[in-house]
PDB file of C-alpha atoms in Angstrom:
ATOM      1  CA  MET V   5      -7.189 -61.442 -18.561  1.00  0.00           C
ATOM      2  CA  ASN V   6      -8.323 -60.000 -21.856  1.00  0.00           C
ATOM      3  CA  PRO V   7      -8.109 -62.749 -24.536  1.00  0.00           C
ATOM      4  CA  THR V   8      -6.212 -60.446 -26.924  1.00  0.00           C
ATOM      5  CA  ILE V   9      -3.139 -60.490 -24.671  1.00  0.00           C
ATOM      6  CA  LEU V  10      -3.286 -64.138 -23.514  1.00  0.00           C
ATOM      7  CA  PRO V  11      -0.254 -64.961 -25.708  1.00  0.00           C
ATOM      8  CA  LEU V  12       1.779 -62.599 -23.455  1.00  0.00           C
ATOM      9  CA  ASP V  13       0.785 -64.256 -20.146  1.00  0.00           C
ATOM     10  CA  TRP V  14       4.313 -65.697 -19.776  1.00  0.00           C
ATOM     11  CA  LEU V  15       5.608 -62.145 -19.169  1.00  0.00           C
ATOM     12  CA  LEU V  16       3.240 -61.295 -16.302  1.00  0.00           C
ATOM     13  CA  GLY V  17       4.601 -60.754 -12.815  1.00  0.00           C
ATOM     14  CA  THR V  18       7.687 -59.227 -11.262  1.00  0.00           C
ATOM     15  CA  TRP V  19      11.137 -60.166 -12.529  1.00  0.00           C
ATOM     16  CA  GLN V  20      14.463 -59.399 -10.794  1.00  0.00           C
ATOM     17  CA  SER V  21      17.849 -59.603 -12.449  1.00  0.00           C
ATOM     18  CA  ASP V  22      19.593 -62.692 -11.091  1.00  0.00           C
ATOM     19  CA  GLU V  23      23.046 -61.274 -11.719  1.00  0.00           C
ATOM     20  CA  PRO V  24      24.203 -57.889 -12.973  1.00  0.00           C
ATOM     21  CA  GLY V  25      23.332 -57.041 -16.537  1.00  0.00           C
ATOM     22  CA  GLU V  26      25.945 -55.519 -18.798  1.00  0.00           C
ATOM     23  CA  GLY V  27      25.736 -52.266 -20.674  1.00  0.00           C
ATOM     24  CA  CYS V  28      28.183 -50.924 -23.219  1.00  0.00           C
ATOM     25  CA  PHE V  29      28.330 -48.521 -26.125  1.00  0.00           C
ATOM     26  CA  PRO V  30      31.303 -46.810 -27.810  1.00  0.00           C
ATOM     27  CA  THR V  31      30.375 -43.391 -26.367  1.00  0.00           C
ATOM     28  CA  ILE V  32      30.113 -44.490 -22.688  1.00  0.00           C
ATOM     29  CA  LYS V  33      32.075 -46.496 -20.143  1.00  0.00           C
ATOM     30  CA  PRO V  34      30.878 -50.126 -19.789  1.00  0.00           C
ATOM     31  CA  PHE V  35      28.658 -50.610 -16.735  1.00  0.00           C
ATOM     32  CA  ARG V  36      26.843 -53.302 -14.778  1.00  0.00           C
ATOM     33  CA  TYR V  37      23.316 -52.946 -13.437  1.00  0.00           C
ATOM     34  CA  PHE V  38      20.453 -54.665 -11.639  1.00  0.00           C
ATOM     35  CA  GLU V  39      16.888 -54.258 -12.830  1.00  0.00           C
ATOM     36  CA  THR V  40      13.339 -55.011 -11.752  1.00  0.00           C
ATOM     37  CA  LEU V  41      10.611 -55.514 -14.360  1.00  0.00           C
ATOM     38  CA  GLN V  42       6.898 -55.496 -13.591  1.00  0.00           C
ATOM     39  CA  PHE V  43       4.318 -56.661 -16.122  1.00  0.00           C
ATOM     40  CA  SER V  44       0.623 -56.488 -15.190  1.00  0.00           C
ATOM     41  CA  HIS V  45      -2.855 -56.087 -16.635  1.00  0.00           C
ATOM     42  CA  VAL V  46      -6.177 -54.651 -15.481  1.00  0.00           C
ATOM     43  CA  GLY V  47      -8.494 -56.505 -17.856  1.00  0.00           C
ATOM     44  CA  GLN V  48      -7.910 -54.254 -20.856  1.00  0.00           C
ATOM     45  CA  PRO V  49      -6.304 -55.606 -24.060  1.00  0.00           C
ATOM     46  CA  VAL V  50      -2.944 -54.228 -22.932  1.00  0.00           C
ATOM     47  CA  VAL V  51      -0.031 -55.237 -20.674  1.00  0.00           C
ATOM     48  CA  ASN V  52       1.260 -52.459 -18.396  1.00  0.00           C
ATOM     49  CA  PHE V  53       4.961 -52.423 -17.563  1.00  0.00           C
ATOM     50  CA  SER V  54       7.607 -50.577 -15.581  1.00  0.00           C
ATOM     51  CA  PHE V  55      11.375 -51.161 -15.558  1.00  0.00           C
ATOM     52  CA  ASN V  56      13.699 -49.816 -12.848  1.00  0.00           C
ATOM     53  CA  ALA V  57      17.485 -50.162 -13.144  1.00  0.00           C
ATOM     54  CA  PHE V  58      20.153 -49.538 -10.493  1.00  0.00           C
ATOM     55  CA  HIS V  59      23.933 -49.351 -10.766  1.00  0.00           C
ATOM     56  CA  ALA V  60      25.381 -52.700  -9.663  1.00  0.00           C
ATOM     57  CA  ASP V  61      28.058 -51.179  -7.410  1.00  0.00           C
ATOM     58  CA  SER V  62      26.727 -47.831  -6.165  1.00  0.00           C
ATOM     59  CA  LYS V  63      23.038 -48.923  -6.161  1.00  0.00           C
ATOM     60  CA  LYS V  64      22.137 -45.485  -7.534  1.00  0.00           C
ATOM     61  CA  PRO V  65      18.984 -45.325  -9.676  1.00  0.00           C
ATOM     62  CA  LEU V  66      19.689 -45.420 -13.402  1.00  0.00           C
ATOM     63  CA  HIS V  67      17.249 -45.986 -16.208  1.00  0.00           C
ATOM     64  CA  ARG V  68      13.447 -45.976 -15.823  1.00  0.00           C
ATOM     65  CA  GLU V  69      10.927 -47.023 -18.434  1.00  0.00           C
ATOM     66  CA  CYS V  70       7.166 -47.419 -18.289  1.00  0.00           C
ATOM     67  CA  GLY V  71       4.499 -48.101 -20.832  1.00  0.00           C
ATOM     68  CA  PHE V  72       2.236 -50.597 -22.482  1.00  0.00           C
ATOM     69  CA  ILE V  73       2.327 -53.643 -24.736  1.00  0.00           C
ATOM     70  CA  ARG V  74      -0.522 -54.130 -27.179  1.00  0.00           C
ATOM     71  CA  MET V  75      -1.267 -56.919 -29.622  1.00  0.00           C
ATOM     72  CA  GLN V  76      -3.119 -56.616 -32.899  1.00  0.00           C
ATOM     73  CA  PRO V  77      -6.133 -58.932 -32.367  1.00  0.00           C
ATOM     74  CA  GLY V  78      -5.951 -62.200 -34.257  1.00  0.00           C
ATOM     75  CA  THR V  79      -2.254 -61.813 -35.131  1.00  0.00           C
ATOM     76  CA  ASN V  80       1.186 -62.153 -33.555  1.00  0.00           C
ATOM     77  CA  LYS V  81       1.888 -58.436 -34.169  1.00  0.00           C
ATOM     78  CA  VAL V  82       2.943 -56.508 -31.053  1.00  0.00           C
ATOM     79  CA  ALA V  83       3.443 -52.831 -30.195  1.00  0.00           C
ATOM     80  CA  PHE V  84       5.653 -51.736 -27.289  1.00  0.00           C
ATOM     81  CA  ILE V  85       4.926 -48.147 -26.229  1.00  0.00           C
ATOM     82  CA  VAL V  86       7.493 -46.718 -23.798  1.00  0.00           C
ATOM     83  CA  ALA V  87       8.451 -43.471 -22.062  1.00  0.00           C
ATOM     84  CA  GLN V  88      11.952 -43.255 -20.593  1.00  0.00           C
ATOM     85  CA  ASN V  89      13.254 -40.990 -17.828  1.00  0.00           C
ATOM     86  CA  SER V  90      15.939 -39.768 -20.252  1.00  0.00           C
ATOM     87  CA  GLY V  91      13.253 -37.888 -22.197  1.00  0.00           C
ATOM     88  CA  LEU V  92      12.930 -40.491 -24.954  1.00  0.00           C
ATOM     89  CA  VAL V  93       9.519 -41.757 -26.052  1.00  0.00           C
ATOM     90  CA  GLU V  94       9.305 -44.605 -28.491  1.00  0.00           C
ATOM     91  CA  ILE V  95       7.042 -47.053 -30.217  1.00  0.00           C
ATOM     92  CA  GLU V  96       8.589 -50.382 -31.065  1.00  0.00           C
ATOM     93  CA  GLU V  97       6.728 -52.909 -33.181  1.00  0.00           C
ATOM     94  CA  GLY V  98       7.405 -56.524 -33.935  1.00  0.00           C
ATOM     95  CA  GLU V  99       6.222 -60.075 -33.563  1.00  0.00           C
ATOM     96  CA  LEU V 100       5.610 -62.606 -30.852  1.00  0.00           C
ATOM     97  CA  THR V 101       6.863 -66.082 -31.703  1.00  0.00           C
ATOM     98  CA  GLY V 102       6.168 -68.561 -28.917  1.00  0.00           C
ATOM     99  CA  GLN V 103       7.790 -67.023 -25.858  1.00  0.00           C
ATOM    100  CA  GLN V 104      10.019 -64.594 -27.719  1.00  0.00           C
ATOM    101  CA  LEU V 105       9.171 -60.993 -28.467  1.00  0.00           C
ATOM    102  CA  ASN V 106      11.201 -59.292 -31.245  1.00  0.00           C
ATOM    103  CA  LEU V 107      10.767 -55.527 -31.482  1.00  0.00           C
ATOM    104  CA  ARG V 108      12.244 -52.691 -33.540  1.00  0.00           C
ATOM    105  CA  SER V 109      11.645 -48.954 -33.237  1.00  0.00           C
ATOM    106  CA  HIS V 110       8.834 -47.611 -35.373  1.00  0.00           C
ATOM    107  CA  ALA V 111       8.861 -44.040 -33.990  1.00  0.00           C
ATOM    108  CA  ILE V 112      11.194 -42.163 -31.643  1.00  0.00           C
ATOM    109  CA  ALA V 113      10.645 -38.716 -30.107  1.00  0.00           C
ATOM    110  CA  ARG V 114      12.710 -36.860 -27.520  1.00  0.00           C
ATOM    111  CA  ILE V 115      12.646 -33.763 -25.384  1.00  0.00           C
ATOM    112  CA  SER V 116      14.121 -30.668 -27.072  1.00  0.00           C
ATOM    113  CA  PHE V 117      17.134 -30.592 -24.729  1.00  0.00           C
ATOM    114  CA  ALA V 118      18.021 -34.297 -24.942  1.00  0.00           C
ATOM    115  CA  LYS V 119      21.682 -35.179 -24.567  1.00  0.00           C
ATOM    116  CA  GLU V 120      23.575 -35.884 -27.783  1.00  0.00           C
ATOM    117  CA  PRO V 121      24.247 -38.081 -29.621  1.00  0.00           C
ATOM    118  CA  HIS V 122      20.547 -38.744 -30.219  1.00  0.00           C
ATOM    119  CA  VAL V 123      19.123 -42.249 -30.340  1.00  0.00           C
ATOM    120  CA  LYS V 124      17.962 -43.052 -33.878  1.00  0.00           C
ATOM    121  CA  GLU V 125      16.969 -46.721 -33.626  1.00  0.00           C
ATOM    122  CA  ILE V 126      16.309 -49.355 -30.961  1.00  0.00           C
ATOM    123  CA  SER V 127      15.697 -53.070 -31.230  1.00  0.00           C
ATOM    124  CA  ARG V 128      14.776 -55.271 -28.307  1.00  0.00           C
ATOM    125  CA  VAL V 129      14.299 -58.994 -27.711  1.00  0.00           C
ATOM    126  CA  PHE V 130      12.572 -60.575 -24.727  1.00  0.00           C
ATOM    127  CA  GLN V 131      12.901 -64.342 -24.523  1.00  0.00           C
ATOM    128  CA  LEU V 132      11.716 -66.802 -21.904  1.00  0.00           C
ATOM    129  CA  ARG V 133      14.517 -69.357 -21.874  1.00  0.00           C
ATOM    130  CA  ALA V 134      14.177 -73.095 -21.274  1.00  0.00           C
ATOM    131  CA  ASP V 135      15.686 -72.626 -17.778  1.00  0.00           C
ATOM    132  CA  GLY V 136      12.769 -70.316 -16.843  1.00  0.00           C
ATOM    133  CA  LYS V 137      14.858 -67.138 -16.945  1.00  0.00           C
ATOM    134  CA  LEU V 138      13.755 -64.116 -18.917  1.00  0.00           C
ATOM    135  CA  GLU V 139      16.438 -62.563 -21.108  1.00  0.00           C
ATOM    136  CA  GLN V 140      16.373 -59.044 -22.536  1.00  0.00           C
ATOM    137  CA  ARG V 141      18.765 -57.771 -25.196  1.00  0.00           C
ATOM    138  CA  VAL V 142      18.636 -54.168 -26.368  1.00  0.00           C
ATOM    139  CA  SER V 143      20.495 -52.786 -29.379  1.00  0.00           C
ATOM    140  CA  MET V 144      20.754 -49.096 -30.195  1.00  0.00           C
ATOM    141  CA  ALA V 145      21.910 -46.764 -32.966  1.00  0.00           C
ATOM    142  CA  THR V 146      22.663 -43.066 -32.535  1.00  0.00           C
ATOM    143  CA  ASP V 147      23.613 -40.126 -34.761  1.00  0.00           C
ATOM    144  CA  THR V 148      27.218 -41.328 -34.580  1.00  0.00           C
ATOM    145  CA  GLN V 149      27.040 -45.125 -34.122  1.00  0.00           C
ATOM    146  CA  PRO V 150      25.385 -47.931 -36.085  1.00  0.00           C
ATOM    147  CA  LEU V 151      22.942 -50.387 -34.510  1.00  0.00           C
ATOM    148  CA  MET V 152      24.805 -52.533 -31.969  1.00  0.00           C
ATOM    149  CA  GLU V 153      24.100 -54.361 -28.725  1.00  0.00           C
ATOM    150  CA  HIS V 154      23.805 -51.950 -25.802  1.00  0.00           C
ATOM    151  CA  LEU V 155      22.256 -53.987 -22.950  1.00  0.00           C
ATOM    152  CA  ARG V 156      22.036 -57.665 -22.010  1.00  0.00           C
ATOM    153  CA  ILE V 157      20.465 -59.006 -18.816  1.00  0.00           C
ATOM    154  CA  THR V 158      18.616 -62.034 -17.421  1.00  0.00           C
ATOM    155  CA  TYR V 159      15.902 -62.135 -14.769  1.00  0.00           C
ATOM    156  CA  ILE V 160      14.205 -64.632 -12.499  1.00  0.00           C
ATOM    157  CA  ARG V 161      10.508 -64.355 -11.664  1.00  0.00           C
ATOM    158  CA  SER V 162      10.024 -63.111  -8.104  1.00  0.00           C
ATOM    159  CA  SER V 163       6.199 -63.088  -8.160  1.00  0.00           C
TER     160      SER V 163
END
């Protein structure tokens, strides 16, 4: 493993949601979902990731994200670079404190025919809890809504 990303080694592996996560936002119906996260590396100073979500009841595919996590060498500064199947591309930046990663959008781009309202801001927290579960919380702001929690889910490591 590249020494630059050693502080992120607690994320590596495959994580499965242990119970359905919850999603809500004023412009959509609340929903429940399962998700698989994969974090890996190939020796470069970057963590590769992919996230795959499925509707808890219908099992239909939902959200997909893939990208990279980079760290600024010699610091706790982190960049989270992600492409989403919805046509959103974003760069989130933040800090790693112990086994918690706090991120906030730095840049957001979207396809020209993206569904409205458009996402304007995203913040995300990954935290490895004392019980060994990984928790992810995602907040979002759009053209019409202020920043508020959108997703909350916990995972157990499956590999």
